[in-house]
JSON list of C-alpha atoms in Angstrom, two decimals:
[
{"chain": "A", "resi": 19, "resn": "UNK", "atom": "CA", "xyz": [0.00, 0.00, 0.00]},
{"chain": "A", "resi": 20, "resn": "UNK", "atom": "CA", "xyz": [1.20, 3.50, -0.81]},
{"chain": "A", "resi": 21, "resn": "UNK", "atom": "CA", "xyz": [0.50, 7.10, 0.10]},
{"chain": "A", "resi": 22, "resn": "UNK", "atom": "CA", "xyz": [-2.12, 6.58, 2.79]},
{"chain": "A", "resi": 23, "resn": "UNK", "atom": "CA", "xyz": [-2.43, 5.77, 6.46]},
{"chain": "A", "resi": 24, "resn": "UNK", "atom": "CA", "xyz": [-3.19, 2.16, 7.25]},
{"chain": "A", "resi": 25, "resn": "UNK", "atom": "CA", "xyz": [-4.57, -0.16, 9.92]},
{"chain": "A", "resi": 26, "resn": "UNK", "atom": "CA", "xyz": [-3.04, -3.64, 9.94]},
{"chain": "A", "resi": 27, "resn": "UNK", "atom": "CA", "xyz": [-5.32, -6.62, 10.58]},
{"chain": "A", "resi": 28, "resn": "UNK", "atom": "CA", "xyz": [-3.92, -10.15, 10.31]},
{"chain": "A", "resi": 29, "resn": "UNK", "atom": "CA", "xyz": [-1.01, -8.85, 8.29]},
{"chain": "A", "resi": 30, "resn": "UNK", "atom": "CA", "xyz": [-3.14, -6.92, 5.79]},
{"chain": "A", "resi": 31, "resn": "UNK", "atom": "CA", "xyz": [-2.82, -3.12, 5.63]},
{"chain": "A", "resi": 32, "resn": "UNK", "atom": "CA", "xyz": [-6.21, -1.44, 5.25]},
{"chain": "A", "resi": 33, "resn": "UNK", "atom": "CA", "xyz": [-6.90, 2.07, 4.01]},
{"chain": "A", "resi": 34, "resn": "UNK", "atom": "CA", "xyz": [-7.86, 4.27, 6.94]},
{"chain": "A", "resi": 35, "resn": "UNK", "atom": "CA", "xyz": [-9.61, 7.17, 5.25]},
{"chain": "A", "resi": 36, "resn": "UNK", "atom": "CA", "xyz": [-13.19, 8.14, 4.53]},
{"chain": "A", "resi": 37, "resn": "UNK", "atom": "CA", "xyz": [-14.40, 6.97, 1.13]},
{"chain": "A", "resi": 38, "resn": "UNK", "atom": "CA", "xyz": [-14.61, 10.54, -0.11]},
{"chain": "A", "resi": 39, "resn": "UNK", "atom": "CA", "xyz": [-11.04, 11.40, 0.89]},
{"chain": "A", "resi": 40, "resn": "UNK", "atom": "CA", "xyz": [-9.72, 8.10, -0.42]},
{"chain": "A", "resi": 41, "resn": "UNK", "atom": "CA", "xyz": [-11.25, 8.76, -3.81]},
{"chain": "A", "resi": 42, "resn": "UNK", "atom": "CA", "xyz": [-10.45, 12.46, -4.15]},
{"chain": "A", "resi": 43, "resn": "UNK", "atom": "CA", "xyz": [-6.91, 12.42, -2.76]},
{"chain": "A", "resi": 44, "resn": "UNK", "atom": "CA", "xyz": [-5.59, 9.00, -3.78]},
{"chain": "A", "resi": 45, "resn": "UNK", "atom": "CA", "xyz": [-7.62, 7.35, -6.53]},
{"chain": "A", "resi": 46, "resn": "UNK", "atom": "CA", "xyz": [-8.82, 10.16, -8.81]},
{"chain": "A", "resi": 47, "resn": "UNK", "atom": "CA", "xyz": [-5.33, 11.66, -9.19]},
{"chain": "A", "resi": 48, "resn": "UNK", "atom": "CA", "xyz": [-4.06, 8.31, -10.47]},
{"chain": "A", "resi": 49, "resn": "UNK", "atom": "CA", "xyz": [-6.82, 8.27, -13.07]},
{"chain": "A", "resi": 50, "resn": "UNK", "atom": "CA", "xyz": [-6.02, 11.84, -14.05]},
{"chain": "A", "resi": 51, "resn": "UNK", "atom": "CA", "xyz": [-2.34, 11.02, -14.58]},
{"chain": "A", "resi": 52, "resn": "UNK", "atom": "CA", "xyz": [-2.93, 7.63, -16.27]},
{"chain": "A", "resi": 53, "resn": "UNK", "atom": "CA", "xyz": [-1.17, 5.78, -13.46]},
{"chain": "A", "resi": 54, "resn": "UNK", "atom": "CA", "xyz": [-1.93, 2.11, -12.90]},
{"chain": "A", "resi": 55, "resn": "UNK", "atom": "CA", "xyz": [-3.72, 1.29, -9.67]},
{"chain": "A", "resi": 56, "resn": "UNK", "atom": "CA", "xyz": [-4.91, -1.98, -8.11]},
{"chain": "A", "resi": 57, "resn": "UNK", "atom": "CA", "xyz": [-7.64, -1.89, -5.46]},
{"chain": "A", "resi": 58, "resn": "UNK", "atom": "CA", "xyz": [-8.70, -4.86, -3.34]},
{"chain": "A", "resi": 59, "resn": "UNK", "atom": "CA", "xyz": [-11.98, -4.68, -1.44]},
{"chain": "A", "resi": 60, "resn": "UNK", "atom": "CA", "xyz": [-11.46, -7.02, 1.50]},
{"chain": "A", "resi": 61, "resn": "UNK", "atom": "CA", "xyz": [-13.96, -8.39, 4.00]},
{"chain": "A", "resi": 62, "resn": "UNK", "atom": "CA", "xyz": [-13.27, -10.86, 6.85]},
{"chain": "A", "resi": 63, "resn": "UNK", "atom": "CA", "xyz": [-13.67, -13.83, 4.51]},
{"chain": "A", "resi": 64, "resn": "UNK", "atom": "CA", "xyz": [-10.92, -12.54, 2.22]},
{"chain": "A", "resi": 65, "resn": "UNK", "atom": "CA", "xyz": [-8.66, -11.79, 5.19]},
{"chain": "A", "resi": 66, "resn": "UNK", "atom": "CA", "xyz": [-9.14, -15.38, 6.35]},
{"chain": "A", "resi": 67, "resn": "UNK", "atom": "CA", "xyz": [-8.15, -16.59, 2.88]},
{"chain": "A", "resi": 68, "resn": "UNK", "atom": "CA", "xyz": [-4.91, -14.59, 3.14]},
{"chain": "A", "resi": 69, "resn": "UNK", "atom": "CA", "xyz": [-4.26, -16.26, 6.49]},
{"chain": "A", "resi": 70, "resn": "UNK", "atom": "CA", "xyz": [-4.78, -19.72, 5.01]},
{"chain": "A", "resi": 71, "resn": "UNK", "atom": "CA", "xyz": [-2.85, -19.14, 1.78]},
{"chain": "A", "resi": 72, "resn": "UNK", "atom": "CA", "xyz": [0.50, -17.39, 1.58]},
{"chain": "A", "resi": 73, "resn": "UNK", "atom": "CA", "xyz": [0.16, -17.28, -2.20]},
{"chain": "A", "resi": 74, "resn": "UNK", "atom": "CA", "xyz": [-3.12, -15.39, -1.99]},
{"chain": "A", "resi": 75, "resn": "UNK", "atom": "CA", "xyz": [-1.72, -13.11, 0.70]},
{"chain": "A", "resi": 76, "resn": "UNK", "atom": "CA", "xyz": [1.10, -12.14, -1.68]},
{"chain": "A", "resi": 77, "resn": "UNK", "atom": "CA", "xyz": [-1.46, -11.25, -4.35]},
{"chain": "A", "resi": 78, "resn": "UNK", "atom": "CA", "xyz": [-3.43, -9.02, -1.98]},
{"chain": "A", "resi": 79, "resn": "UNK", "atom": "CA", "xyz": [-0.31, -7.31, -0.74]},
{"chain": "A", "resi": 80, "resn": "UNK", "atom": "CA", "xyz": [0.53, -6.33, -4.33]},
{"chain": "A", "resi": 81, "resn": "UNK", "atom": "CA", "xyz": [-2.46, -4.01, -4.32]},
{"chain": "A", "resi": 82, "resn": "UNK", "atom": "CA", "xyz": [-1.94, -0.28, -4.07]},
{"chain": "A", "resi": 83, "resn": "UNK", "atom": "CA", "xyz": [-4.89, -0.11, -1.71]},
{"chain": "A", "resi": 84, "resn": "UNK", "atom": "CA", "xyz": [-6.90, -2.58, 0.36]},
{"chain": "A", "resi": 85, "resn": "UNK", "atom": "CA", "xyz": [-10.19, -1.08, 1.49]},
{"chain": "A", "resi": 86, "resn": "UNK", "atom": "CA", "xyz": [-12.30, -2.30, 4.43]},
{"chain": "A", "resi": 87, "resn": "UNK", "atom": "CA", "xyz": [-15.33, -3.86, 2.76]},
{"chain": "A", "resi": 88, "resn": "UNK", "atom": "CA", "xyz": [-17.14, -5.54, 5.63]},
{"chain": "A", "resi": 89, "resn": "UNK", "atom": "CA", "xyz": [-18.32, -4.37, 9.01]},
{"chain": "A", "resi": 90, "resn": "UNK", "atom": "CA", "xyz": [-16.27, -7.13, 10.63]},
{"chain": "A", "resi": 91, "resn": "UNK", "atom": "CA", "xyz": [-13.08, -5.34, 9.57]},
{"chain": "A", "resi": 92, "resn": "UNK", "atom": "CA", "xyz": [-14.26, -2.16, 11.27]},
{"chain": "A", "resi": 93, "resn": "UNK", "atom": "CA", "xyz": [-15.20, -4.05, 14.45]},
{"chain": "A", "resi": 94, "resn": "UNK", "atom": "CA", "xyz": [-11.80, -5.74, 14.45]},
{"chain": "A", "resi": 95, "resn": "UNK", "atom": "CA", "xyz": [-10.08, -2.36, 14.20]},
{"chain": "A", "resi": 96, "resn": "UNK", "atom": "CA", "xyz": [-12.05, -1.12, 17.21]},
{"chain": "A", "resi": 97, "resn": "UNK", "atom": "CA", "xyz": [-10.94, -4.11, 19.25]},
{"chain": "A", "resi": 98, "resn": "UNK", "atom": "CA", "xyz": [-7.33, -3.53, 18.24]},
{"chain": "A", "resi": 99, "resn": "UNK", "atom": "CA", "xyz": [-7.70, 0.12, 19.22]},
{"chain": "A", "resi": 100, "resn": "UNK", "atom": "CA", "xyz": [-6.73, 1.19, 15.68]},
{"chain": "A", "resi": 101, "resn": "UNK", "atom": "CA", "xyz": [-10.12, 2.49, 14.64]},
{"chain": "A", "resi": 102, "resn": "UNK", "atom": "CA", "xyz": [-10.83, 2.48, 10.91]},
{"chain": "A", "resi": 103, "resn": "UNK", "atom": "CA", "xyz": [-12.64, 5.70, 10.04]},
{"chain": "A", "resi": 104, "resn": "UNK", "atom": "CA", "xyz": [-15.18, 4.24, 7.68]},
{"chain": "A", "resi": 105, "resn": "UNK", "atom": "CA", "xyz": [-16.29, 1.04, 6.01]},
{"chain": "A", "resi": 106, "resn": "UNK", "atom": "CA", "xyz": [-15.89, 1.30, 2.23]},
{"chain": "A", "resi": 107, "resn": "UNK", "atom": "CA", "xyz": [-18.21, -1.21, 0.53]},
{"chain": "A", "resi": 108, "resn": "UNK", "atom": "CA", "xyz": [-16.88, -2.39, -2.80]},
{"chain": "A", "resi": 109, "resn": "UNK", "atom": "CA", "xyz": [-20.25, -1.92, -4.50]},
{"chain": "A", "resi": 110, "resn": "UNK", "atom": "CA", "xyz": [-20.45, 1.72, -3.37]},
{"chain": "A", "resi": 111, "resn": "UNK", "atom": "CA", "xyz": [-16.86, 2.32, -4.44]},
{"chain": "A", "resi": 112, "resn": "UNK", "atom": "CA", "xyz": [-17.63, 0.92, -7.89]},
{"chain": "A", "resi": 113, "resn": "UNK", "atom": "CA", "xyz": [-20.68, 3.18, -8.24]},
{"chain": "A", "resi": 114, "resn": "UNK", "atom": "CA", "xyz": [-18.59, 6.24, -7.32]},
{"chain": "A", "resi": 115, "resn": "UNK", "atom": "CA", "xyz": [-15.95, 5.25, -9.86]},
{"chain": "A", "resi": 116, "resn": "UNK", "atom": "CA", "xyz": [-18.60, 4.82, -12.55]},
{"chain": "A", "resi": 117, "resn": "UNK", "atom": "CA", "xyz": [-19.99, 8.25, -11.74]},
{"chain": "A", "resi": 118, "resn": "UNK", "atom": "CA", "xyz": [-16.50, 9.73, -12.05]},
{"chain": "A", "resi": 119, "resn": "UNK", "atom": "CA", "xyz": [-15.97, 7.88, -15.31]},
{"chain": "A", "resi": 120, "resn": "UNK", "atom": "CA", "xyz": [-19.23, 9.31, -16.62]},
{"chain": "A", "resi": 121, "resn": "UNK", "atom": "CA", "xyz": [-18.21, 12.81, -15.53]},
{"chain": "A", "resi": 122, "resn": "UNK", "atom": "CA", "xyz": [-14.78, 12.58, -17.18]},
{"chain": "A", "resi": 123, "resn": "UNK", "atom": "CA", "xyz": [-15.80, 10.41, -20.19]},
{"chain": "A", "resi": 124, "resn": "UNK", "atom": "CA", "xyz": [-13.42, 7.64, -19.16]},
{"chain": "A", "resi": 125, "resn": "UNK", "atom": "CA", "xyz": [-13.47, 4.23, -20.80]},
{"chain": "A", "resi": 126, "resn": "UNK", "atom": "CA", "xyz": [-14.33, 1.08, -18.84]},
{"chain": "A", "resi": 127, "resn": "UNK", "atom": "CA", "xyz": [-13.95, -2.64, -19.40]},
{"chain": "A", "resi": 128, "resn": "UNK", "atom": "CA", "xyz": [-16.23, -5.16, -17.69]},
{"chain": "A", "resi": 129, "resn": "UNK", "atom": "CA", "xyz": [-14.83, -8.65, -17.18]},
{"chain": "A", "resi": 130, "resn": "UNK", "atom": "CA", "xyz": [-16.70, -11.38, -15.35]},
{"chain": "A", "resi": 131, "resn": "UNK", "atom": "CA", "xyz": [-19.99, -13.03, -14.38]},
{"chain": "A", "resi": 132, "resn": "UNK", "atom": "CA", "xyz": [-22.20, -15.17, -16.60]},
{"chain": "A", "resi": 133, "resn": "UNK", "atom": "CA", "xyz": [-22.54, -14.06, -20.20]},
{"chain": "A", "resi": 134, "resn": "UNK", "atom": "CA", "xyz": [-26.14, -12.85, -19.90]},
{"chain": "A", "resi": 135, "resn": "UNK", "atom": "CA", "xyz": [-25.32, -11.02, -16.66]},
{"chain": "A", "resi": 136, "resn": "UNK", "atom": "CA", "xyz": [-22.30, -9.36, -18.24]},
{"chain": "A", "resi": 137, "resn": "UNK", "atom": "CA", "xyz": [-24.44, -8.17, -21.14]},
{"chain": "A", "resi": 138, "resn": "UNK", "atom": "CA", "xyz": [-27.09, -6.80, -18.77]},
{"chain": "A", "resi": 139, "resn": "UNK", "atom": "CA", "xyz": [-24.41, -4.90, -16.85]},
{"chain": "A", "resi": 140, "resn": "UNK", "atom": "CA", "xyz": [-23.21, -3.19, -20.01]},
{"chain": "A", "resi": 141, "resn": "UNK", "atom": "CA", "xyz": [-26.80, -2.29, -20.94]},
{"chain": "A", "resi": 142, "resn": "UNK", "atom": "CA", "xyz": [-27.40, -0.78, -17.51]},
{"chain": "A", "resi": 143, "resn": "UNK", "atom": "CA", "xyz": [-24.13, 1.15, -17.61]},
{"chain": "A", "resi": 144, "resn": "UNK", "atom": "CA", "xyz": [-24.97, 2.61, -21.03]},
{"chain": "A", "resi": 145, "resn": "UNK", "atom": "CA", "xyz": [-28.35, 3.79, -19.75]},
{"chain": "A", "resi": 146, "resn": "UNK", "atom": "CA", "xyz": [-27.21, 5.22, -16.43]},
{"chain": "A", "resi": 147, "resn": "UNK", "atom": "CA", "xyz": [-23.79, 6.54, -17.43]},
{"chain": "A", "resi": 148, "resn": "UNK", "atom": "CA", "xyz": [-24.12, 7.63, -21.08]},
{"chain": "A", "resi": 149, "resn": "UNK", "atom": "CA", "xyz": [-20.77, 9.44, -21.19]},
{"chain": "A", "resi": 150, "resn": "UNK", "atom": "CA", "xyz": [-18.76, 6.33, -20.35]},
{"chain": "A", "resi": 151, "resn": "UNK", "atom": "CA", "xyz": [-16.97, 4.73, -23.27]},
{"chain": "A", "resi": 152, "resn": "UNK", "atom": "CA", "xyz": [-17.44, 0.96, -23.17]},
{"chain": "A", "resi": 153, "resn": "UNK", "atom": "CA", "xyz": [-13.96, -0.30, -24.03]},
{"chain": "A", "resi": 154, "resn": "UNK", "atom": "CA", "xyz": [-15.34, -3.84, -24.08]},
{"chain": "A", "resi": 155, "resn": "UNK", "atom": "CA", "xyz": [-16.77, -6.64, -21.99]},
{"chain": "A", "resi": 156, "resn": "UNK", "atom": "CA", "xyz": [-16.38, -10.41, -21.58]},
{"chain": "A", "resi": 157, "resn": "UNK", "atom": "CA", "xyz": [-17.97, -13.07, -19.39]},
{"chain": "A", "resi": 158, "resn": "UNK", "atom": "CA", "xyz": [-16.04, -14.65, -16.55]},
{"chain": "A", "resi": 159, "resn": "UNK", "atom": "CA", "xyz": [-15.72, -18.20, -17.87]},
{"chain": "A", "resi": 160, "resn": "UNK", "atom": "CA", "xyz": [-12.09, -17.84, -18.83]},
{"chain": "A", "resi": 161, "resn": "UNK", "atom": "CA", "xyz": [-8.79, -19.49, -18.09]},
{"chain": "A", "resi": 162, "resn": "UNK", "atom": "CA", "xyz": [-6.44, -17.62, -15.79]},
{"chain": "A", "resi": 163, "resn": "UNK", "atom": "CA", "xyz": [-3.56, -18.09, -18.20]},
{"chain": "A", "resi": 164, "resn": "UNK", "atom": "CA", "xyz": [-5.46, -17.13, -21.37]},
{"chain": "A", "resi": 165, "resn": "UNK", "atom": "CA", "xyz": [-3.22, -14.32, -22.53]},
{"chain": "A", "resi": 166, "resn": "UNK", "atom": "CA", "xyz": [-5.32, -13.60, -25.61]},
{"chain": "A", "resi": 167, "resn": "UNK", "atom": "CA", "xyz": [-8.19, -12.15, -23.56]},
{"chain": "A", "resi": 168, "resn": "UNK", "atom": "CA", "xyz": [-5.84, -10.01, -21.46]},
{"chain": "A", "resi": 169, "resn": "UNK", "atom": "CA", "xyz": [-4.05, -8.81, -24.59]},
{"chain": "A", "resi": 170, "resn": "UNK", "atom": "CA", "xyz": [-7.36, -7.90, -26.20]},
{"chain": "A", "resi": 171, "resn": "UNK", "atom": "CA", "xyz": [-8.44, -5.93, -23.12]},
{"chain": "A", "resi": 172, "resn": "UNK", "atom": "CA", "xyz": [-5.08, -4.14, -22.91]},
{"chain": "A", "resi": 173, "resn": "UNK", "atom": "CA", "xyz": [-5.30, -3.17, -26.59]},
{"chain": "A", "resi": 174, "resn": "UNK", "atom": "CA", "xyz": [-8.57, -1.33, -25.88]},
{"chain": "A", "resi": 175, "resn": "UNK", "atom": "CA", "xyz": [-6.66, 0.97, -23.47]},
{"chain": "A", "resi": 176, "resn": "UNK", "atom": "CA", "xyz": [-9.40, 1.20, -20.79]},
{"chain": "A", "resi": 177, "resn": "UNK", "atom": "CA", "xyz": [-9.13, 3.70, -17.95]},
{"chain": "A", "resi": 178, "resn": "UNK", "atom": "CA", "xyz": [-10.94, 1.39, -15.52]},
{"chain": "A", "resi": 179, "resn": "UNK", "atom": "CA", "xyz": [-11.09, -2.40, -15.52]},
{"chain": "A", "resi": 180, "resn": "UNK", "atom": "CA", "xyz": [-13.74, -3.99, -13.31]},
{"chain": "A", "resi": 181, "resn": "UNK", "atom": "CA", "xyz": [-13.12, -7.69, -12.72]},
{"chain": "A", "resi": 182, "resn": "UNK", "atom": "CA", "xyz": [-15.99, -9.79, -11.35]},
{"chain": "A", "resi": 183, "resn": "UNK", "atom": "CA", "xyz": [-14.49, -13.27, -11.12]},
{"chain": "A", "resi": 184, "resn": "UNK", "atom": "CA", "xyz": [-14.94, -13.76, -7.39]},
{"chain": "A", "resi": 185, "resn": "UNK", "atom": "CA", "xyz": [-12.09, -13.98, -4.93]},
{"chain": "A", "resi": 186, "resn": "UNK", "atom": "CA", "xyz": [-9.34, -15.16, -5.26]},
{"chain": "A", "resi": 187, "resn": "UNK", "atom": "CA", "xyz": [-9.69, -15.53, -9.07]},
{"chain": "A", "resi": 188, "resn": "UNK", "atom": "CA", "xyz": [-10.18, -11.82, -9.69]},
{"chain": "A", "resi": 189, "resn": "UNK", "atom": "CA", "xyz": [-7.08, -10.86, -7.72]},
{"chain": "A", "resi": 190, "resn": "UNK", "atom": "CA", "xyz": [-5.13, -13.62, -9.46]},
{"chain": "A", "resi": 191, "resn": "UNK", "atom": "CA", "xyz": [-6.22, -12.40, -12.89]},
{"chain": "A", "resi": 192, "resn": "UNK", "atom": "CA", "xyz": [-5.32, -8.80, -12.13]},
{"chain": "A", "resi": 193, "resn": "UNK", "atom": "CA", "xyz": [-1.87, -9.55, -10.73]},
{"chain": "A", "resi": 194, "resn": "UNK", "atom": "CA", "xyz": [-1.13, -11.99, -13.57]},
{"chain": "A", "resi": 195, "resn": "UNK", "atom": "CA", "xyz": [-2.02, -9.63, -16.40]},
{"chain": "A", "resi": 196, "resn": "UNK", "atom": "CA", "xyz": [-1.66, -6.09, -15.03]},
{"chain": "A", "resi": 197, "resn": "UNK", "atom": "CA", "xyz": [1.84, -5.73, -16.52]},
{"chain": "A", "resi": 198, "resn": "UNK", "atom": "CA", "xyz": [0.35, -5.95, -20.02]},
{"chain": "A", "resi": 199, "resn": "UNK", "atom": "CA", "xyz": [-1.38, -2.59, -19.51]},
{"chain": "A", "resi": 200, "resn": "UNK", "atom": "CA", "xyz": [0.23, 0.85, -19.72]},
{"chain": "A", "resi": 201, "resn": "UNK", "atom": "CA", "xyz": [-2.50, 2.43, -17.59]},
{"chain": "A", "resi": 202, "resn": "UNK", "atom": "CA", "xyz": [-5.74, 1.58, -15.80]},
{"chain": "A", "resi": 203, "resn": "UNK", "atom": "CA", "xyz": [-7.45, 1.27, -12.46]},
{"chain": "A", "resi": 204, "resn": "UNK", "atom": "CA", "xyz": [-8.03, -2.42, -11.68]},
{"chain": "A", "resi": 205, "resn": "UNK", "atom": "CA", "xyz": [-10.60, -3.48, -9.12]},
{"chain": "A", "resi": 206, "resn": "UNK", "atom": "CA", "xyz": [-12.08, -6.83, -8.21]},
{"chain": "A", "resi": 207, "resn": "UNK", "atom": "CA", "xyz": [-15.80, -6.33, -7.66]},
{"chain": "A", "resi": 208, "resn": "UNK", "atom": "CA", "xyz": [-17.05, -9.79, -6.68]},
{"chain": "A", "resi": 209, "resn": "UNK", "atom": "CA", "xyz": [-20.81, -10.04, -7.09]},
{"chain": "A", "resi": 210, "resn": "UNK", "atom": "CA", "xyz": [-21.38, -6.40, -7.99]},
{"chain": "A", "resi": 211, "resn": "UNK", "atom": "CA", "xyz": [-22.23, -7.27, -11.60]},
{"chain": "A", "resi": 212, "resn": "UNK", "atom": "CA", "xyz": [-25.12, -9.43, -10.38]},
{"chain": "A", "resi": 213, "resn": "UNK", "atom": "CA", "xyz": [-26.50, -6.50, -8.39]},
{"chain": "A", "resi": 214, "resn": "UNK", "atom": "CA", "xyz": [-26.16, -4.01, -11.27]},
{"chain": "A", "resi": 215, "resn": "UNK", "atom": "CA", "xyz": [-27.80, -6.49, -13.64]},
{"chain": "A", "resi": 216, "resn": "UNK", "atom": "CA", "xyz": [-30.71, -6.97, -11.25]},
{"chain": "A", "resi": 217, "resn": "UNK", "atom": "CA", "xyz": [-29.96, -10.65, -10.73]},
{"chain": "A", "resi": 218, "resn": "UNK", "atom": "CA", "xyz": [-29.36, -10.14, -7.01]},
{"chain": "A", "resi": 219, "resn": "UNK", "atom": "CA", "xyz": [-31.07, -7.55, -4.85]},
{"chain": "A", "resi": 220, "resn": "UNK", "atom": "CA", "xyz": [-28.89, -5.54, -2.51]},
{"chain": "A", "resi": 221, "resn": "UNK", "atom": "CA", "xyz": [-29.99, -5.11, 1.09]},
{"chain": "A", "resi": 222, "resn": "UNK", "atom": "CA", "xyz": [-32.32, -2.14, 1.76]},
{"chain": "A", "resi": 223, "resn": "UNK", "atom": "CA", "xyz": [-30.65, 0.97, 3.18]},
{"chain": "A", "resi": 224, "resn": "UNK", "atom": "CA", "xyz": [-32.11, 0.32, 6.63]},
{"chain": "A", "resi": 225, "resn": "UNK", "atom": "CA", "xyz": [-30.29, -3.02, 6.85]},
{"chain": "A", "resi": 226, "resn": "UNK", "atom": "CA", "xyz": [-27.07, -1.48, 5.52]},
{"chain": "A", "resi": 227, "resn": "UNK", "atom": "CA", "xyz": [-27.23, 1.41, 8.01]},
{"chain": "A", "resi": 228, "resn": "UNK", "atom": "CA", "xyz": [-27.64, -1.07, 10.86]},
{"chain": "A", "resi": 229, "resn": "UNK", "atom": "CA", "xyz": [-24.62, -3.05, 9.61]},
{"chain": "A", "resi": 230, "resn": "UNK", "atom": "CA", "xyz": [-26.88, -6.04, 8.94]},
{"chain": "A", "resi": 231, "resn": "UNK", "atom": "CA", "xyz": [-26.28, -6.42, 5.22]},
{"chain": "A", "resi": 232, "resn": "UNK", "atom": "CA", "xyz": [-24.61, -9.77, 5.92]},
{"chain": "A", "resi": 233, "resn": "UNK", "atom": "CA", "xyz": [-27.76, -11.04, 7.64]},
{"chain": "A", "resi": 234, "resn": "UNK", "atom": "CA", "xyz": [-29.96, -9.89, 4.75]},
{"chain": "A", "resi": 235, "resn": "UNK", "atom": "CA", "xyz": [-27.74, -11.79, 2.31]},
{"chain": "A", "resi": 236, "resn": "UNK", "atom": "CA", "xyz": [-27.88, -14.90, 4.48]},
{"chain": "A", "resi": 237, "resn": "UNK", "atom": "CA", "xyz": [-31.68, -14.78, 4.66]},
{"chain": "A", "resi": 238, "resn": "UNK", "atom": "CA", "xyz": [-31.94, -14.33, 0.90]},
{"chain": "A", "resi": 239, "resn": "UNK", "atom": "CA", "xyz": [-29.14, -16.77, 0.06]},
{"chain": "A", "resi": 240, "resn": "UNK", "atom": "CA", "xyz": [-29.00, -19.48, 2.76]},
{"chain": "A", "resi": 241, "resn": "UNK", "atom": "CA", "xyz": [-26.23, -21.28, 0.86]},
{"chain": "A", "resi": 242, "resn": "UNK", "atom": "CA", "xyz": [-23.89, -18.52, 2.10]},
{"chain": "A", "resi": 243, "resn": "UNK", "atom": "CA", "xyz": [-23.86, -20.03, 5.62]},
{"chain": "A", "resi": 244, "resn": "UNK", "atom": "CA", "xyz": [-20.33, -21.39, 5.20]},
{"chain": "A", "resi": 245, "resn": "UNK", "atom": "CA", "xyz": [-19.12, -17.85, 4.50]},
{"chain": "A", "resi": 246, "resn": "UNK", "atom": "CA", "xyz": [-20.71, -16.67, 7.73]},
{"chain": "A", "resi": 247, "resn": "UNK", "atom": "CA", "xyz": [-18.75, -19.35, 9.59]},
{"chain": "A", "resi": 248, "resn": "UNK", "atom": "CA", "xyz": [-15.56, -17.82, 8.21]},
{"chain": "A", "resi": 249, "resn": "UNK", "atom": "CA", "xyz": [-16.62, -14.42, 9.51]},
{"chain": "A", "resi": 250, "resn": "UNK", "atom": "CA", "xyz": [-17.29, -15.91, 12.94]},
{"chain": "A", "resi": 251, "resn": "UNK", "atom": "CA", "xyz": [-13.88, -17.59, 12.92]},
{"chain": "A", "resi": 252, "resn": "UNK", "atom": "CA", "xyz": [-12.30, -14.27, 11.93]},
{"chain": "A", "resi": 253, "resn": "UNK", "atom": "CA", "xyz": [-13.96, -12.47, 14.85]},
{"chain": "A", "resi": 254, "resn": "UNK", "atom": "CA", "xyz": [-13.04, -15.26, 17.28]},
{"chain": "A", "resi": 255, "resn": "UNK", "atom": "CA", "xyz": [-9.38, -15.02, 16.28]},
{"chain": "A", "resi": 256, "resn": "UNK", "atom": "CA", "xyz": [-9.45, -11.25, 16.71]},
{"chain": "A", "resi": 257, "resn": "UNK", "atom": "CA", "xyz": [-11.16, -11.30, 20.10]},
{"chain": "A", "resi": 258, "resn": "UNK", "atom": "CA", "xyz": [-9.78, -14.42, 21.73]},
{"chain": "A", "resi": 259, "resn": "UNK", "atom": "CA", "xyz": [-6.43, -15.02, 20.05]},
{"chain": "A", "resi": 260, "resn": "UNK", "atom": "CA", "xyz": [-5.71, -11.34, 19.43]},
{"chain": "A", "resi": 261, "resn": "UNK", "atom": "CA", "xyz": [-4.37, -11.96, 15.93]}
]
């Protein structure tokens, strides 16, 4: 991580700024100057993956910025007495970046999700952000070492590359192919494409404001229960083992 204060949790350095300051003082200037930038949006589940896999941890630590996406990260910072100023949800960060891209007429590439979802995302982006140039888009059923897709994306010279392959595949793809690009903001966005496409409904604001978005997701998608166990293990290690 560079050029920002940080809070370290389980060996991962998290951005400790408000979303607004993070964007205006760190991210937007990189876009303005065509500097490459890699952002990881990390929740407790991702932090646990870095604990269990040194290879994945190395990928995450290559990021310019790791933002605290998940209320569990904020709670952990409180316990460690290194309070993170604000949770920065990846979906909200992506929306802000799209708004900036629309304002500045930047070009964006959308990689990931099922083919019909990917197409819906592009349709929605065109409608809501008409000034964005669509550099291209491709579904997420790709091989990590398929250089032809990465080369094709790089040749379109996008300003922002949103990668929705799920973690850790999206971080692996970015770190594997980022060197092929001469500019671009790279960000793994997980399931954000599904939300934009209307395939998955995001929690209502009331749930989000109460920090219960995780519970809403669990009620709507019971198959996520194993992920919740990882969050519980994360909190237990923070509170009882003081990791």
